[in-house]
Amino acid sequence: MSERPSGRPWTAASRVTVPWVRTRLRTAPGAAAALALLVAVTAFLAAALPAALDRYDEDGMRRALEAAGPARASVQIQTSDADMYLSDGPWEDRLSREQVEGPFAKLLALPGRALPLDADQSSAGVRTTRAMKAPDPYLSQPDGVAPVFHLVAQGGVAEHSRLTRGRLPKAPEDPGPGADSLEAAVTTETAEKLNIRVGSVVHFPRAEGDPLAVRVTGLVAPREPDGAYWSTLPGLGEPDLMVTQGPVPSQYWAGALLVAPDAGPALLATPGAPARYWTLAPDLSAVHGRDLEALTSAVASLEGGPLLERITATVSPHLDVSTDLDDVLGGYAGLWSAIGPLVAVAAFGTGTVAVVVLCMAGGLAAERRRAELALLRARGASLRGLAGRLLAETVVVAVPAAALGLLAARHVAGDLGLTTGSRRAPSPWSPPSRCRCAPWPSTVRWGCTPPGRTWSGPVRPSGAWSPR
């Protein structure tokens, strides 16, 4: 039996092989911990950065839509005068509630996923397209100018508001052009600013006969006053303070009276040229920056393409579609094209730095262990064996560290809402400006006509053009 240098004989128990990986980790814990930390940080950045960039893009588009406001971001569809003039049946049938709500569900489904719509904030109804002067002396008149009103028969008022006083209006027994009086509700903001109470009667002069009397039966408080339901139409949730044009500008109020949804045909008794309308509000929670091209294409199709043809086939061939959503998306596209390269440089720079750091760490580790590896090679270790041992050392440390980094990135992304579609975007629509210029007394316009466009009806308070 051979003997060891100590003089003791070799035995089977003395030939126990010591595990290489465990021994290596115990002899160099600092290097293993540094490698684990480096891999965990790299994995964290690799997982969190794409989600952060995607969320940044989504937030940018949503902020652009929120800053534009519902009046510009919504799609407004309104029938023209020819819808009634060229109809074969009675005019009051064209303004019935069935003719309004029937096409509404179809309109909401037409754009599909290309342009997601918020059915809750979208609206439909009948409204007077011309503002009507109310000369009642008890109404607020800042500069002695009588206020103007639109009569609106919009569905869903009960669901989108809270009744604070009185009751909701009812349609007349015989709604039609022969109606002598109507019931209406107003928002609390309109009542406060125009000195309206429950029981007040607003009179609208007509070319023939007695003025139309509209009695206020209730006050409502909007549940989401900044939402598209209340903010798309001018003066619906809150009256606008307008300014007349001329040598001596004067201020006056422009508001809305909410009549019953079934009272649409009764608006023919007014000189306000009633028409059916539908407002389609985009769903901010389903809007993604990566869908910018599809959104732009859908909006263009709505304004003059296949979607417009389907809308006219669903509603009427005599209608107008208007929106400033294409301008909003175009502005965001221009902004993203300017800052996109900077964001890409930052992302690629971060990835390059991570790769360089990993390569430098590997090089330093190999240089530090050069003597050890050379000794193992001199004692007969094969390249395959050394590669296997080094791979085992790295895998034991790197794989758990990478898994922890990925889990940490997912946890942080979930807490910050960085995962795509992980939270519903709020709708803090910026309130539109409350002061616009309009001529008086020949024609009342709710806004200013953009250059190159003819005006023949109300314009939204944001300044966006309305086809009527």
Coordinates of N, CA, C and O in Angstrom, one line a residue, residues 144-250:
G144 N -76.0 93.8 -20.0 CA -77.3 94.2 -20.5 C -77.6 93.4 -21.8 O -78.6 93.8 -22.4
V145 N -76.9 92.4 -22.1 CA -77.2 91.6 -23.3 C -77.9 90.3 -22.9 O -77.4 89.6 -22.0
A146 N -79.0 90.0 -23.5 CA -79.8 88.8 -23.1 C -79.0 87.6 -23.4 O -78.3 87.5 -24.4
P147 N -79.1 86.5 -22.5 CA -78.4 85.3 -22.8 C -79.1 84.5 -23.9 O -80.2 84.8 -24.3
V148 N -78.4 83.5 -24.4 CA -78.9 82.7 -25.5 C -78.8 81.2 -25.0 O -78.0 80.9 -24.1
F149 N -79.7 80.4 -25.5 CA -79.8 79.0 -25.1 C -79.9 78.1 -26.3 O -80.4 78.5 -27.4
H150 N -79.4 76.8 -26.1 CA -79.8 75.7 -27.0 C -80.7 74.8 -26.2 O -80.4 74.5 -25.0
L151 N -81.7 74.3 -26.9 CA -82.5 73.2 -26.3 C -82.0 71.9 -26.7 O -81.8 71.6 -27.9
V152 N -81.7 71.0 -25.7 CA -81.0 69.7 -26.0 C -81.9 68.6 -25.4 O -82.2 68.6 -24.2
A153 N -82.2 67.6 -26.3 CA -82.9 66.4 -25.8 C -82.0 65.2 -25.9 O -81.9 64.5 -26.9
Q154 N -81.1 65.1 -24.9 CA -80.0 64.1 -24.9 C -80.4 63.0 -23.9 O -80.9 63.2 -22.8
G155 N -80.2 61.8 -24.4 CA -80.5 60.6 -23.6 C -79.4 60.4 -22.5 O -78.2 60.8 -22.7
G156 N -79.8 59.8 -21.4 CA -78.9 59.4 -20.4 C -78.6 60.5 -19.3 O -77.7 60.3 -18.5
V157 N -79.4 61.5 -19.3 CA -79.2 62.6 -18.3 C -79.3 62.0 -16.9 O -78.6 62.4 -16.0
A158 N -80.3 61.2 -16.7 CA -80.6 60.7 -15.3 C -79.4 59.8 -14.9 O -79.1 59.8 -13.7
E159 N -78.8 59.1 -15.8 CA -77.7 58.2 -15.3 C -76.4 59.0 -15.1 O -75.5 58.6 -14.4
H160 N -76.2 60.1 -15.8 CA -75.0 60.9 -15.7 C -75.1 62.1 -14.8 O -74.2 63.0 -14.8
S161 N -76.1 62.2 -14.0 CA -76.3 63.4 -13.1 C -77.0 63.0 -11.9 O -77.6 61.9 -11.8
R162 N -77.0 63.9 -10.9 CA -77.7 63.7 -9.7 C -78.7 64.8 -9.5 O -78.4 66.0 -9.6
L163 N -80.0 64.4 -9.3 CA -81.0 65.4 -9.2 C -80.9 66.1 -7.8 O -81.0 65.4 -6.7
T164 N -80.7 67.4 -7.8 CA -80.5 68.1 -6.5 C -81.8 68.8 -6.1 O -82.0 69.1 -4.9
R165 N -82.7 69.1 -7.0 CA -83.9 69.8 -6.7 C -84.9 69.6 -7.8 O -84.6 69.6 -9.0
G166 N -86.2 69.5 -7.4 CA -87.2 69.3 -8.4 C -87.3 67.9 -9.0 O -87.0 67.0 -8.3
R167 N -87.7 67.9 -10.2 CA -87.8 66.6 -10.9 C -87.3 66.8 -12.3 O -87.1 67.9 -12.8
L168 N -87.1 65.6 -13.0 CA -86.6 65.6 -14.4 C -87.8 66.0 -15.3 O -88.9 65.8 -15.0
P169 N -87.5 66.6 -16.4 CA -88.6 67.1 -17.3 C -89.3 65.9 -18.0 O -88.8 64.8 -18.1
K170 N -90.5 66.2 -18.4 CA -91.3 65.2 -19.1 C -91.6 65.8 -20.5 O -91.7 67.0 -20.7
A171 N -91.8 64.9 -21.5 CA -92.2 65.3 -22.8 C -93.7 65.7 -22.9 O -94.5 65.2 -22.1
P172 N -94.0 66.7 -23.7 CA -95.4 67.0 -23.8 C -96.2 65.9 -24.4 O -95.7 65.0 -25.0
E173 N -97.5 65.9 -24.1 CA -98.4 64.8 -24.5 C -98.4 64.7 -26.1 O -98.5 63.6 -26.6
D174 N -98.3 65.8 -26.7 CA -98.3 65.8 -28.2 C -97.1 66.5 -28.7 O -97.1 67.7 -29.1
P175 N -95.9 65.8 -28.6 CA -94.7 66.5 -29.0 C -94.6 66.7 -30.5 O -94.8 65.8 -31.3
G176 N -94.5 67.9 -30.9 CA -94.5 68.2 -32.4 C -94.4 69.7 -32.6 O -94.2 70.5 -31.6
P177 N -94.5 70.2 -33.8 CA -94.3 71.6 -34.1 C -95.4 72.5 -33.5 O -95.2 73.7 -33.4
G178 N -96.5 71.9 -33.0 CA -97.5 72.7 -32.4 C -97.4 72.9 -30.9 O -98.3 73.4 -30.3
A179 N -96.3 72.4 -30.3 CA -96.2 72.6 -28.8 C -96.1 74.0 -28.4 O -95.4 74.8 -29.1
D180 N -96.8 74.4 -27.4 CA -96.7 75.8 -26.8 C -95.8 75.9 -25.7 O -95.4 77.0 -25.3
S181 N -95.5 74.8 -25.0 CA -94.7 74.9 -23.8 C -93.9 73.6 -23.7 O -94.3 72.5 -24.2
L182 N -92.8 73.7 -23.0 CA -91.9 72.5 -22.8 C -91.4 72.5 -21.3 O -91.4 73.6 -20.7
E183 N -91.0 71.4 -20.8 CA -90.3 71.3 -19.6 C -88.8 71.0 -19.8 O -88.4 70.3 -20.7
A184 N -88.0 71.5 -18.9 CA -86.5 71.4 -19.0 C -85.9 71.4 -17.7 O -86.5 71.8 -16.7
A185 N -84.7 70.8 -17.6 CA -83.8 70.9 -16.5 C -82.6 71.6 -16.8 O -82.2 71.7 -18.0
V186 N -81.9 72.1 -15.8 CA -80.6 72.8 -16.0 C -79.6 72.3 -15.0 O -80.0 71.8 -13.9
T187 N -78.4 72.4 -15.3 CA -77.3 72.0 -14.3 C -77.2 73.1 -13.2 O -77.7 74.2 -13.4
T188 N -76.7 72.7 -12.1 CA -76.5 73.6 -11.0 C -75.7 74.8 -11.4 O -75.9 75.9 -10.9
E189 N -74.6 74.6 -12.2 CA -73.8 75.7 -12.6 C -74.6 76.7 -13.5 O -74.4 77.9 -13.3
T190 N -75.4 76.2 -14.4 CA -76.2 77.1 -15.2 C -77.2 77.8 -14.4 O -77.4 79.0 -14.6
A191 N -77.8 77.2 -13.4 CA -78.8 77.8 -12.6 C -78.2 78.9 -11.7 O -78.7 80.0 -11.6
E192 N -77.0 78.7 -11.2 CA -76.3 79.7 -10.4 C -75.9 80.9 -11.2 O -76.1 82.0 -10.7
K193 N -75.3 80.7 -12.4 CA -74.8 81.8 -13.1 C -75.8 82.6 -13.9 O -75.6 83.8 -14.2
L194 N -77.0 82.0 -14.2 CA -78.0 82.7 -14.9 C -79.2 83.0 -14.1 O -80.2 83.4 -14.6
N195 N -79.1 82.8 -12.8 CA -80.2 83.1 -11.9 C -81.5 82.4 -12.2 O -82.6 83.0 -12.3
I196 N -81.4 81.1 -12.4 CA -82.5 80.2 -12.7 C -82.9 79.4 -11.5 O -82.0 78.8 -10.8
R197 N -84.1 79.2 -11.2 CA -84.6 78.4 -10.1 C -85.6 77.4 -10.7 O -86.1 77.5 -11.8
V198 N -86.0 76.4 -9.8 CA -87.1 75.5 -10.2 C -88.4 76.3 -10.2 O -88.7 77.0 -9.3
G199 N -89.1 76.2 -11.3 CA -90.3 77.0 -11.6 C -90.1 78.1 -12.5 O -91.1 78.7 -12.9
S200 N -88.8 78.5 -12.8 CA -88.6 79.6 -13.7 C -89.0 79.3 -15.1 O -89.0 78.1 -15.5
V201 N -89.5 80.3 -15.8 CA -90.0 80.1 -17.2 C -89.1 80.9 -18.1 O -89.0 82.1 -17.9
V202 N -88.5 80.3 -19.1 CA -87.7 80.9 -20.1 C -88.5 81.0 -21.4 O -89.1 80.0 -21.8
H203 N -88.6 82.2 -21.9 CA -89.4 82.5 -23.1 C -88.5 82.7 -24.3 O -87.5 83.4 -24.2
F204 N -88.9 82.1 -25.4 CA -88.2 82.2 -26.7 C -89.1 82.8 -27.7 O -90.1 82.1 -28.1
P205 N -88.9 84.0 -28.2 CA -89.8 84.6 -29.2 C -89.7 83.7 -30.5 O -88.7 83.1 -30.9
R206 N -90.9 83.7 -31.2 CA -91.0 83.0 -32.4 C -91.5 84.0 -33.5 O -92.1 85.0 -33.2
A207 N -91.3 83.6 -34.8 CA -91.7 84.5 -35.8 C -93.2 84.7 -35.9 O -93.7 85.8 -36.2
E208 N -93.9 83.6 -35.5 CA -95.4 83.7 -35.5 C -95.9 83.1 -34.2 O -95.4 82.1 -33.7
G209 N -96.9 83.8 -33.7 CA -97.5 83.3 -32.4 C -96.8 83.8 -31.2 O -95.9 84.6 -31.2
D210 N -97.3 83.2 -30.1 CA -96.7 83.6 -28.8 C -95.3 83.0 -28.6 O -95.0 81.9 -29.2
P211 N -94.5 83.5 -27.7 CA -93.2 82.9 -27.4 C -93.4 81.5 -26.9 O -94.3 81.2 -26.2
L212 N -92.4 80.7 -27.1 CA -92.4 79.4 -26.6 C -91.9 79.4 -25.1 O -90.9 80.0 -24.8
A213 N -92.7 78.9 -24.2 CA -92.4 78.9 -22.8 C -91.8 77.6 -22.4 O -92.3 76.5 -22.6
V214 N -90.6 77.7 -21.8 CA -89.9 76.5 -21.3 C -89.8 76.6 -19.8 O -89.1 77.5 -19.3
R215 N -90.5 75.7 -19.0 CA -90.5 75.8 -17.6 C -89.4 74.9 -17.0 O -89.3 73.7 -17.4
V216 N -88.6 75.4 -16.1 CA -87.6 74.6 -15.5 C -88.2 73.8 -14.3 O -88.8 74.4 -13.4
T217 N -88.1 72.5 -14.4 CA -88.7 71.6 -13.4 C -87.6 71.0 -12.4 O -88.0 70.4 -11.4
G218 N -86.4 71.1 -12.7 CA -85.4 70.5 -11.8 C -84.0 71.0 -12.1 O -83.6 71.5 -13.2
L219 N -83.1 70.8 -11.1 CA -81.7 71.1 -11.2 C -80.9 69.8 -11.0 O -81.2 69.0 -10.1
V220 N -79.9 69.6 -11.9 CA -79.1 68.4 -11.9 C -77.7 68.8 -11.7 O -77.2 69.8 -12.2
A221 N -76.9 67.9 -11.0 CA -75.5 68.1 -10.9 C -74.8 67.0 -11.6 O -75.0 65.8 -11.3
P222 N -74.0 67.3 -12.6 CA -73.3 66.2 -13.4 C -72.3 65.4 -12.5 O -71.6 65.9 -11.6
R223 N -72.4 64.1 -12.7 CA -71.5 63.2 -12.0 C -70.0 63.4 -12.4 O -69.1 63.3 -11.6
E224 N -69.8 63.5 -13.7 CA -68.4 63.8 -14.2 C -68.5 65.0 -15.1 O -68.6 64.9 -16.3
P225 N -68.4 66.2 -14.5 CA -68.6 67.4 -15.3 C -67.5 67.6 -16.3 O -67.8 68.3 -17.3
D226 N -66.3 67.0 -16.1 CA -65.3 67.2 -17.1 C -65.3 66.1 -18.1 O -64.4 66.0 -19.0
G227 N -66.2 65.1 -18.0 CA -66.2 64.0 -19.0 C -66.8 64.4 -20.3 O -67.4 65.5 -20.5
A228 N -66.6 63.5 -21.3 CA -67.1 63.9 -22.6 C -68.6 64.0 -22.7 O -69.1 64.8 -23.6
Y229 N -69.3 63.3 -21.9 CA -70.8 63.4 -22.0 C -71.3 64.9 -21.7 O -72.2 65.3 -22.4
W230 N -70.6 65.6 -20.8 CA -71.1 66.9 -20.4 C -70.2 68.0 -21.1 O -70.7 69.2 -21.1
S231 N -69.1 67.7 -21.6 CA -68.2 68.7 -22.1 C -68.1 68.8 -23.6 O -67.4 69.7 -24.1
T232 N -68.6 67.8 -24.4 CA -68.5 67.9 -25.8 C -69.3 69.0 -26.4 O -68.8 69.8 -27.2
L233 N -70.6 69.0 -26.1 CA -71.5 70.1 -26.6 C -71.2 71.4 -25.8 O -71.1 71.3 -24.6
P234 N -71.2 72.5 -26.5 CA -71.0 73.8 -25.8 C -72.1 74.1 -24.8 O -73.3 74.0 -25.2
G235 N -71.7 74.6 -23.6 CA -72.7 75.1 -22.7 C -73.6 74.0 -22.1 O -74.5 74.4 -21.3
L236 N -73.4 72.7 -22.3 CA -74.3 71.7 -21.8 C -74.2 71.6 -20.3 O -75.2 71.6 -19.6
G237 N -73.0 71.4 -19.8 CA -72.8 71.3 -18.3 C -72.6 72.6 -17.6 O -72.9 72.7 -16.4
E238 N -72.1 73.5 -18.3 CA -71.7 74.8 -17.7 C -71.9 75.9 -18.7 O -71.4 75.7 -19.9
P239 N -72.5 77.0 -18.4 CA -72.7 78.1 -19.5 C -71.3 78.7 -19.8 O -70.4 78.8 -19.0
D240 N -71.3 79.2 -21.0 CA -70.1 79.9 -21.5 C -70.3 81.4 -21.5 O -71.4 81.9 -21.9
L241 N -69.3 82.1 -21.1 CA -69.4 83.6 -21.2 C -68.8 84.0 -22.5 O -67.6 83.9 -22.8
M242 N -69.7 84.5 -23.3 CA -69.4 84.9 -24.7 C -69.1 86.4 -24.8 O -69.5 87.2 -23.9
V243 N -68.5 86.9 -25.8 CA -68.2 88.3 -26.0 C -68.6 88.7 -27.5 O -68.3 88.0 -28.4
T244 N -69.4 89.7 -27.6 CA -69.8 90.1 -28.9 C -68.7 90.8 -29.6 O -67.8 91.4 -29.0
Q245 N -68.8 90.8 -30.9 CA -67.8 91.6 -31.8 C -68.3 92.9 -32.1 O -69.5 93.1 -32.3
G246 N -67.5 93.9 -32.2 CA -67.9 95.2 -32.5 C -67.0 96.2 -31.8 O -66.0 95.9 -31.1
P247 N -67.3 97.5 -32.0 CA -66.5 98.6 -31.4 C -66.5 98.5 -29.9 O -65.5 98.8 -29.2
V248 N -67.7 98.1 -29.3 CA -67.8 98.0 -27.8 C -68.2 96.6 -27.5 O -69.4 96.3 -27.5
P249 N -67.3 95.7 -27.2 CA -67.6 94.3 -26.9 C -68.4 94.2 -25.6 O -68.2 95.0 -24.7
S250 N -69.4 93.3 -25.7 CA -70.3 93.1 -24.5 C -70.3 91.6 -24.2 O -70.2 90.8 -25.1

